[in-house]
Amino acid sequence: MAVTILYERDADPSIIKDKKIAIIGYGSQGHAHALNLRDSGCDVRVGLREGSKSRAAAEEAGLKTMSIEDACEEADLIMVLVPDELQPKVYEEQIAPHLRAGDTLAFAHGFNVHYGYIVPPEDVNVIMCAPKGPGHIVRRQYQEGSGVPDLICVQQDATGDAWDVALAYAWGVGGTRSGVIKATFKEETEEDLFGEQAVLCGGVVELVKAGFETLVDAGYPPELAYFECYHEMKMIVDLMYESGIHFMNHSISNTAEYGEYYAGPKVINEQSRKAMKEILARIQDGTFATEFMDDCANGHKWLLEHRQAINDHEIEQVGANIRKMFTWLG
Ligand code: NAD
Ligand code: MG
Ligand code: MG
């Protein structure tokens, strides 16, 4: 295998236990990192902006909270977990003035460092520990005794042990329990953006929507279309996730498997692959980053229009009603 995968036995927990850690932001990733590190025996403080709604939740969970400035002043490892588009401003105004030589600046996604929106001083470590899953799963799996795999990366090694720090951090959030993969900021940033755009979020939502619309436009009941094209998606994906495509194929009927080989390449065809290559090129050359940051500066106009459109889509109305039947979803 070309990549290096590291586990519990490879990490030195004392490295992270000896650090004063500041977690900046208490959202999806922030709450998971802070709580997992605390439960791993680390010295954690959470830096929050003035008037933050998260303060009560963090304190209720038993965490020490303070201003972002104070947290960065105290800490020698600062993990930046505010939304990517806000990080440059928060870094410039509230974090950078409190960085000292030998400190470690950490991220959970490489966006700002890779595209140059944040340029840290040369005398600090710049590392990444990027859990490959949503924050709430990072927390849940840790509590269950397992962990979400992490990518760890080092952009700047000022102290000579930045890789060990990154690995020890991954140990603290539970990543070494399932495996930690070494990567670069470039690889993590570009692959993460491509995956979420082409396959996970962009690809899946559009595939489900197109299937639903095809059936509904042909006169089939929307509720049935929802079950076939949306609800069952999770069951199929769970089988792939747990045991591989071959096991999913073993579990479905021969009819379904025949249809899979016949129809799949017609839907995801040469045109789709060409579009994927174009999406990757726009990520690699920075076009996507520029457009996204411009929209953020413009009050998220484009993003909010599209969010409204999917919220208003029939599939969301039908789904909301059907999910009321699933009492176990709460
Ligand atoms: P989030 O939106 O869930 O949380 C961000 C937190 O920052 C919130 O507590 C918010 O109140 C706070 N915040 C907002 N504006 C702020 C400001 N101006 N100053 C200080 N705090 C502010 O963010 P997230 O999804 O956890 O993302 C954090 C980082 O983790 C990003 O770099 C993201 O790419 C990365 N990441 C996220 C996930 C995920 O599943 N959400 C997975 C991997 C990596
Ligand atoms: Mg991402
Ligand atoms: Mg069926």
Tab-separated table of C-alpha atoms and ligand atoms in Angstrom:
chain	number	residue	atom	x	y	z
A	1	MET	CA	0.000	0.000	0.000
A	2	ALA	CA	1.302	3.444	-0.925
A	3	VAL	CA	-0.041	5.242	2.140
A	4	THR	CA	1.199	4.962	5.722
A	5	ILE	CA	-1.465	3.932	8.231
A	6	LEU	CA	-0.735	4.416	11.920
A	7	TYR	CA	-2.457	2.969	14.986
A	8	GLU	CA	-2.603	3.271	18.791
A	9	ARG	CA	0.794	1.604	19.250
A	10	ASP	CA	2.479	4.186	16.988
A	11	ALA	CA	1.319	7.229	18.986
A	12	ASP	CA	2.926	8.732	22.084
A	13	PRO	CA	-0.011	10.081	24.150
A	14	SER	CA	2.314	11.964	26.524
A	15	ILE	CA	3.082	14.443	23.716
A	16	ILE	CA	-0.504	15.671	23.562
A	17	LYS	CA	-1.161	15.309	27.301
A	18	ASP	CA	1.763	17.680	27.940
A	19	LYS	CA	0.280	20.417	25.761
A	20	LYS	CA	-2.161	23.174	26.587
A	21	ILE	CA	-4.772	22.809	23.859
A	22	ALA	CA	-7.125	25.528	22.632
A	23	ILE	CA	-10.099	24.420	20.546
A	24	ILE	CA	-11.410	27.444	18.663
A	25	GLY	CA	-15.126	27.063	17.891
A	26	TYR	CA	-17.612	24.609	19.354
A	27	GLY	CA	-19.582	23.456	16.326
A	28	SER	CA	-19.705	20.062	14.619
A	29	GLN	CA	-15.965	19.315	14.840
A	30	GLY	CA	-15.208	21.640	17.772
A	31	HIS	CA	-17.410	19.904	20.309
A	32	ALA	CA	-16.147	16.469	19.240
A	33	HIS	CA	-12.432	17.386	19.415
A	34	ALA	CA	-12.814	19.216	22.743
A	35	LEU	CA	-14.783	16.458	24.463
A	36	ASN	CA	-12.755	13.550	23.072
A	37	LEU	CA	-9.429	15.198	23.997
A	38	ARG	CA	-10.753	16.034	27.473
A	39	ASP	CA	-11.913	12.437	27.955
A	40	SER	CA	-8.481	11.246	26.762
A	41	GLY	CA	-6.933	13.155	29.675
A	42	CYS	CA	-5.762	16.263	27.819
A	43	ASP	CA	-5.711	19.868	29.027
A	44	VAL	CA	-8.423	21.518	26.910
A	45	ARG	CA	-9.871	25.021	26.796
A	46	VAL	CA	-12.469	26.191	24.297
A	47	GLY	CA	-12.080	29.626	22.715
A	48	LEU	CA	-15.377	31.234	21.779
A	49	ARG	CA	-16.362	34.568	20.293
A	50	GLU	CA	-18.160	37.096	22.459
A	51	GLY	CA	-21.845	36.243	22.872
A	52	SER	CA	-21.344	32.704	21.539
A	53	LYS	CA	-24.429	30.533	21.873
A	54	SER	CA	-22.136	27.536	22.403
A	55	ARG	CA	-20.751	28.791	25.713
A	56	ALA	CA	-23.572	27.295	27.809
A	57	ALA	CA	-23.341	23.909	26.044
A	58	ALA	CA	-19.556	23.720	26.412
A	59	GLU	CA	-19.677	24.668	30.094
A	60	GLU	CA	-22.517	22.261	30.767
A	61	ALA	CA	-20.295	19.535	29.288
A	62	GLY	CA	-17.693	20.506	31.886
A	63	LEU	CA	-15.309	22.334	29.546
A	64	LYS	CA	-13.369	25.473	30.360
A	65	THR	CA	-14.397	28.329	28.045
A	66	MET	CA	-12.806	31.718	27.417
A	67	SER	CA	-12.296	34.303	24.708
A	68	ILE	CA	-10.457	33.192	21.569
A	69	GLU	CA	-7.616	35.583	22.442
A	70	ASP	CA	-7.190	34.239	25.980
A	71	ALA	CA	-7.376	30.627	24.817
A	72	CYS	CA	-4.660	31.246	22.210
A	73	GLU	CA	-2.498	33.129	24.704
A	74	GLU	CA	-2.614	30.197	27.167
A	75	ALA	CA	-2.279	27.406	24.645
A	76	ASP	CA	0.682	25.939	22.837
A	77	LEU	CA	-1.535	23.976	20.448
A	78	ILE	CA	-4.392	25.807	18.741
A	79	MET	CA	-6.950	23.851	16.705
A	80	VAL	CA	-8.964	26.141	14.418
A	81	LEU	CA	-12.520	24.822	14.091
A	82	VAL	CA	-14.559	27.821	12.991
A	83	PRO	CA	-16.134	27.689	9.496
A	84	ASP	CA	-13.491	27.720	6.740
A	85	GLU	CA	-14.655	31.013	5.230
A	86	LEU	CA	-14.318	32.821	8.597
A	87	GLN	CA	-10.929	31.401	9.518
A	88	PRO	CA	-8.772	34.023	7.718
A	89	LYS	CA	-10.321	36.905	9.694
A	90	VAL	CA	-10.388	35.043	13.026
A	91	TYR	CA	-6.772	33.967	12.465
A	92	GLU	CA	-5.553	37.456	11.560
A	93	GLU	CA	-7.322	39.315	14.370
A	94	GLN	CA	-7.603	36.863	17.256
A	95	ILE	CA	-5.141	34.011	16.821
A	96	ALA	CA	-1.968	35.287	15.095
A	97	PRO	CA	-1.168	37.965	17.728
A	98	HIS	CA	-0.938	35.183	20.349
A	99	LEU	CA	1.250	32.720	18.447
A	100	ARG	CA	4.706	32.138	19.915
A	101	ALA	CA	7.696	30.374	18.363
A	102	GLY	CA	7.304	26.609	18.786
A	103	ASP	CA	3.505	26.706	19.056
A	104	THR	CA	1.426	24.374	16.923
A	105	LEU	CA	-1.369	25.676	14.724
A	106	ALA	CA	-3.769	22.898	13.757
A	107	PHE	CA	-6.617	22.522	11.286
A	108	ALA	CA	-9.209	19.885	10.445
A	109	HIS	CA	-9.262	20.822	6.757
A	110	GLY	CA	-6.465	22.258	4.634
A	111	PHE	CA	-8.479	24.854	2.711
A	112	ASN	CA	-7.043	28.096	4.110
A	113	VAL	CA	-3.418	27.006	4.347
A	114	HIS	CA	-3.389	25.249	0.971
A	115	TYR	CA	-4.976	28.146	-0.939
A	116	GLY	CA	-2.903	30.721	0.948
A	117	TYR	CA	-5.697	32.516	2.819
A	118	ILE	CA	-3.755	31.866	6.034
A	119	VAL	CA	0.053	32.184	6.022
A	120	PRO	CA	1.417	31.316	9.493
A	121	PRO	CA	4.836	32.498	10.660
A	122	GLU	CA	7.728	30.128	9.917
A	123	ASP	CA	8.516	29.416	13.580
A	124	VAL	CA	5.242	27.599	14.354
A	125	ASN	CA	4.208	24.065	13.440
A	126	VAL	CA	1.319	23.844	10.986
A	127	ILE	CA	-0.438	20.508	11.181
A	128	MET	CA	-3.743	18.938	10.301
A	129	CYS	CA	-5.860	16.286	11.938
A	130	ALA	CA	-8.892	15.799	9.712
A	131	PRO	CA	-11.451	13.248	10.878
A	132	LYS	CA	-13.016	11.527	7.872
A	133	GLY	CA	-16.551	11.903	9.187
A	134	PRO	CA	-19.000	14.461	10.593
A	135	GLY	CA	-18.290	15.791	14.091
A	136	HIS	CA	-21.231	14.074	15.722
A	137	ILE	CA	-19.985	10.693	14.524
A	138	VAL	CA	-16.460	11.576	15.735
A	139	ARG	CA	-17.927	12.058	19.209
A	140	ARG	CA	-20.350	9.111	19.131
A	141	GLN	CA	-17.762	6.584	17.948
A	142	TYR	CA	-15.271	7.760	20.573
A	143	GLN	CA	-17.885	7.246	23.299
A	144	GLU	CA	-18.617	3.788	21.914
A	145	GLY	CA	-14.933	2.904	22.178
A	146	SER	CA	-14.041	3.165	18.497
A	147	GLY	CA	-13.001	6.178	16.425
A	148	VAL	CA	-13.381	7.844	13.052
A	149	PRO	CA	-10.191	7.529	10.947
A	150	ASP	CA	-8.149	10.732	10.607
A	151	LEU	CA	-5.843	12.133	7.984
A	152	ILE	CA	-2.790	13.781	9.548
A	153	CYS	CA	-0.598	16.246	7.654
A	154	VAL	CA	2.324	18.530	8.358
A	155	GLN	CA	2.750	21.713	6.341
A	156	GLN	CA	5.451	23.233	8.549
A	157	ASP	CA	7.671	21.394	11.024
A	158	ALA	CA	9.241	24.135	13.137
A	159	THR	CA	9.991	22.003	16.204
A	160	GLY	CA	11.151	18.843	14.443
A	161	ASP	CA	8.431	16.684	16.015
A	162	ALA	CA	5.339	18.044	14.241
A	163	TRP	CA	4.403	14.581	12.886
A	164	ASP	CA	4.515	13.143	16.407
A	165	VAL	CA	2.331	16.010	17.648
A	166	ALA	CA	-0.194	15.413	14.841
A	167	LEU	CA	-0.300	11.682	15.569
A	168	ALA	CA	-0.673	12.255	19.314
A	169	TYR	CA	-3.522	14.688	18.609
A	170	ALA	CA	-5.199	12.027	16.461
A	171	TRP	CA	-4.788	9.617	19.379
A	172	GLY	CA	-6.554	12.140	21.621
A	173	VAL	CA	-9.614	12.457	19.374
A	174	GLY	CA	-9.822	8.685	18.924
A	175	GLY	CA	-8.538	8.426	15.366
A	176	THR	CA	-5.718	5.960	16.077
A	177	ARG	CA	-8.312	3.470	17.334
A	178	SER	CA	-9.329	2.821	13.733
A	179	GLY	CA	-6.329	4.137	11.797
A	180	VAL	CA	-4.617	7.377	10.867
A	181	ILE	CA	-3.387	8.052	7.345
A	182	LYS	CA	-0.466	10.347	6.561
A	183	ALA	CA	-1.174	12.852	3.780
A	184	THR	CA	-0.286	16.354	2.620
A	185	PHE	CA	-2.335	19.540	2.932
A	186	LYS	CA	-2.716	19.537	-0.867
A	187	GLU	CA	-3.983	15.959	-0.978
A	188	GLU	CA	-6.410	16.400	1.908
A	189	THR	CA	-7.798	19.693	0.623
A	190	GLU	CA	-8.268	18.669	-2.998
A	191	GLU	CA	-9.553	15.163	-2.277
A	192	ASP	CA	-11.921	16.347	0.435
A	193	LEU	CA	-13.420	19.024	-1.816
A	194	PHE	CA	-13.675	16.616	-4.753
A	195	GLY	CA	-15.303	13.880	-2.696
A	196	GLU	CA	-17.921	16.136	-1.158
A	197	GLN	CA	-18.688	17.847	-4.474
A	198	ALA	CA	-18.672	15.038	-7.009
A	199	VAL	CA	-19.713	12.031	-4.956
A	200	LEU	CA	-20.860	12.482	-1.375
A	201	CYS	CA	-22.960	15.620	-1.205
A	202	GLY	CA	-23.259	16.956	-4.744
A	203	GLY	CA	-23.357	13.566	-6.420
A	204	VAL	CA	-25.665	11.751	-4.006
A	205	VAL	CA	-28.257	14.520	-3.627
A	206	GLU	CA	-28.479	15.079	-7.383
A	207	LEU	CA	-28.665	11.338	-8.124
A	208	VAL	CA	-31.471	10.844	-5.601
A	209	LYS	CA	-33.333	13.915	-6.858
A	210	ALA	CA	-33.022	12.897	-10.521
A	211	GLY	CA	-34.317	9.394	-9.797
A	212	PHE	CA	-37.220	10.761	-7.737
A	213	GLU	CA	-38.161	13.302	-10.431
A	214	THR	CA	-37.988	10.686	-13.199
A	215	LEU	CA	-40.522	8.477	-11.408
A	216	VAL	CA	-42.797	11.326	-10.300
A	217	ASP	CA	-42.790	12.902	-13.787
A	218	ALA	CA	-43.797	9.512	-15.190
A	219	GLY	CA	-46.855	9.519	-12.903
A	220	TYR	CA	-45.679	7.275	-10.037
A	221	PRO	CA	-46.696	8.207	-6.467
A	222	PRO	CA	-44.062	10.472	-4.861
A	223	GLU	CA	-44.128	8.412	-1.657
A	224	LEU	CA	-43.104	5.268	-3.540
A	225	ALA	CA	-40.490	7.228	-5.479
A	226	TYR	CA	-39.104	8.435	-2.143
A	227	PHE	CA	-38.801	4.898	-0.808
A	228	GLU	CA	-37.119	3.530	-3.946
A	229	CYS	CA	-34.707	6.376	-4.709
A	230	TYR	CA	-33.999	7.932	-1.319
A	231	HIS	CA	-34.886	5.794	1.676
A	232	GLU	CA	-33.259	2.588	0.410
A	233	MET	CA	-30.038	4.431	-0.424
A	234	LYS	CA	-28.852	4.125	3.163
A	235	MET	CA	-29.413	0.369	3.324
A	236	ILE	CA	-27.415	-0.231	0.145
A	237	VAL	CA	-24.632	2.112	1.241
A	238	ASP	CA	-24.509	0.480	4.697
A	239	LEU	CA	-23.910	-2.922	3.070
A	240	MET	CA	-21.109	-1.487	0.916
A	241	TYR	CA	-19.620	0.274	3.953
A	242	GLU	CA	-19.704	-2.788	6.175
A	243	SER	CA	-18.675	-5.556	3.803
A	244	GLY	CA	-17.847	-4.337	0.302
A	245	ILE	CA	-19.622	-4.011	-3.030
A	246	HIS	CA	-19.455	-7.798	-3.535
A	247	PHE	CA	-21.417	-8.356	-0.330
A	248	MET	CA	-24.013	-5.734	-1.279
A	249	ASN	CA	-24.337	-7.559	-4.615
A	250	HIS	CA	-24.691	-10.859	-2.763
A	251	SER	CA	-27.422	-9.410	-0.573
A	252	ILE	CA	-29.570	-7.972	-3.386
A	253	SER	CA	-31.465	-10.073	-5.954
A	254	ASN	CA	-29.875	-11.222	-9.207
A	255	THR	CA	-32.465	-9.011	-10.896
A	256	ALA	CA	-31.120	-5.975	-9.046
A	257	GLU	CA	-27.503	-6.957	-9.687
A	258	TYR	CA	-28.122	-7.424	-13.428
A	259	GLY	CA	-29.816	-4.013	-13.498
A	260	GLU	CA	-26.889	-2.479	-11.640
A	261	TYR	CA	-24.353	-3.499	-14.315
A	262	TYR	CA	-26.712	-2.571	-17.139
A	263	ALA	CA	-27.970	0.827	-15.903
A	264	GLY	CA	-25.152	2.188	-13.723
A	265	PRO	CA	-22.760	3.036	-16.568
A	266	LYS	CA	-25.603	4.596	-18.542
A	267	VAL	CA	-26.314	7.036	-15.693
A	268	ILE	CA	-22.706	7.693	-14.660
A	269	ASN	CA	-21.407	7.784	-18.223
A	270	GLU	CA	-18.553	9.407	-20.138
A	271	GLN	CA	-20.212	12.801	-19.773
A	272	SER	CA	-20.377	12.407	-15.966
A	273	ARG	CA	-16.726	11.362	-15.848
A	274	LYS	CA	-15.767	14.357	-17.975
A	275	ALA	CA	-17.698	16.607	-15.562
A	276	MET	CA	-15.836	15.032	-12.628
A	277	LYS	CA	-12.482	15.779	-14.298
A	278	GLU	CA	-13.581	19.405	-14.798
A	279	ILE	CA	-14.682	19.667	-11.148
A	280	LEU	CA	-11.282	18.331	-10.042
A	281	ALA	CA	-9.447	20.781	-12.316
A	282	ARG	CA	-11.402	23.734	-10.855
A	283	ILE	CA	-10.457	22.567	-7.355
A	284	GLN	CA	-6.788	22.116	-8.291
A	285	ASP	CA	-6.386	25.501	-10.001
A	286	GLY	CA	-8.113	27.394	-7.156
A	287	THR	CA	-11.170	28.494	-9.175
A	288	PHE	CA	-13.552	26.788	-6.775
A	289	ALA	CA	-11.886	28.350	-3.711
A	290	THR	CA	-12.070	31.835	-5.215
A	291	GLU	CA	-15.721	31.488	-6.205
A	292	PHE	CA	-16.680	30.096	-2.796
A	293	MET	CA	-14.835	32.835	-0.882
A	294	ASP	CA	-16.340	35.525	-3.165
A	295	ASP	CA	-19.838	34.208	-2.443
A	296	CYS	CA	-19.078	34.203	1.307
A	297	ALA	CA	-17.970	37.852	1.038
A	298	ASN	CA	-21.248	38.510	-0.783
A	299	GLY	CA	-23.319	37.253	2.169
A	300	HIS	CA	-23.601	33.674	0.777
A	301	LYS	CA	-26.097	34.885	-1.880
A	302	TRP	CA	-25.549	31.934	-4.241
A	303	LEU	CA	-25.393	29.381	-1.434
A	304	LEU	CA	-28.597	30.619	0.219
A	305	GLU	CA	-30.548	30.643	-3.070
A	306	HIS	CA	-29.620	27.024	-3.668
A	307	ARG	CA	-30.329	26.033	-0.074
A	308	GLN	CA	-33.813	27.523	-0.427
A	309	ALA	CA	-34.409	25.642	-3.698
A	310	ILE	CA	-33.659	22.229	-2.212
A	311	ASN	CA	-35.635	23.033	0.957
A	312	ASP	CA	-38.651	23.814	-1.264
A	313	HIS	CA	-38.248	20.676	-3.413
A	314	GLU	CA	-41.116	18.171	-3.329
A	315	ILE	CA	-38.732	15.417	-2.182
A	316	GLU	CA	-38.201	17.287	1.102
A	317	GLN	CA	-41.931	17.692	1.759
A	318	VAL	CA	-42.639	14.031	0.951
A	319	GLY	CA	-39.663	12.914	3.022
A	320	ALA	CA	-40.668	14.954	6.076
A	321	ASN	CA	-44.068	13.243	6.111
A	322	ILE	CA	-42.719	9.755	5.538
A	323	ARG	CA	-40.048	10.094	8.222
A	324	LYS	CA	-42.799	10.759	10.781
A	325	MET	CA	-43.524	7.021	10.430
A	326	PHE	CA	-39.981	6.213	11.528
A	327	THR	CA	-40.502	6.718	15.228
A	328	TRP	CA	-36.986	5.379	15.947
A	329	LEU	CA	-35.455	8.400	14.207
A	330	GLY	CA	-36.841	10.640	16.982
B	1	NAD	P1	-19.397	24.496	12.312
B	1	NAD	O1	-20.064	25.460	11.406
B	1	NAD	O2	-20.130	23.292	12.745
B	1	NAD	O3	-18.920	25.208	13.652
B	1	NAD	C1	-18.186	26.373	13.655
B	1	NAD	C2	-18.152	26.983	15.041
B	1	NAD	O4	-17.538	28.260	14.942
B	1	NAD	C3	-19.518	27.200	15.644
B	1	NAD	O5	-19.461	26.941	17.020
B	1	NAD	C4	-19.754	28.680	15.401
B	1	NAD	O6	-20.632	29.242	16.335
B	1	NAD	C5	-18.347	29.223	15.555
B	1	NAD	N1	-18.169	30.482	14.872
B	1	NAD	C6	-18.820	30.966	13.807
B	1	NAD	N2	-18.362	32.167	13.483
B	1	NAD	C7	-17.372	32.458	14.337
B	1	NAD	C8	-16.508	33.569	14.503
B	1	NAD	N3	-16.555	34.628	13.701
B	1	NAD	N4	-15.620	33.528	15.502
B	1	NAD	C9	-15.536	32.465	16.292
B	1	NAD	N5	-16.338	31.396	16.201
B	1	NAD	C10	-17.251	31.391	15.228
B	1	NAD	O7	-17.996	24.115	11.615
B	1	NAD	P2	-17.427	22.659	11.322
B	1	NAD	O8	-18.277	22.011	10.274
B	1	NAD	O9	-17.166	21.972	12.593
B	1	NAD	O10	-16.054	23.023	10.586
B	1	NAD	C11	-14.898	23.391	11.304
B	1	NAD	C12	-13.688	22.913	10.519
B	1	NAD	O11	-13.703	21.482	10.478
B	1	NAD	C13	-13.655	23.366	9.077
B	1	NAD	O12	-12.322	23.602	8.723
B	1	NAD	C14	-14.195	22.162	8.316
B	1	NAD	O13	-13.786	22.103	6.974
B	1	NAD	C15	-13.599	21.046	9.135
B	1	NAD	N6	-14.265	19.752	9.006
B	1	NAD	C16	-15.597	19.654	9.236
B	1	NAD	C17	-16.219	18.415	9.164
B	1	NAD	C18	-17.683	18.273	9.500
B	1	NAD	O14	-18.148	17.160	9.534
B	1	NAD	N7	-18.451	19.300	9.782
B	1	NAD	C19	-15.477	17.262	8.838
B	1	NAD	C20	-14.102	17.389	8.643
B	1	NAD	C21	-13.504	18.640	8.733
B	2	MG	MG	-14.973	19.030	3.648
B	3	MG	MG	-36.634	-2.343	-4.757
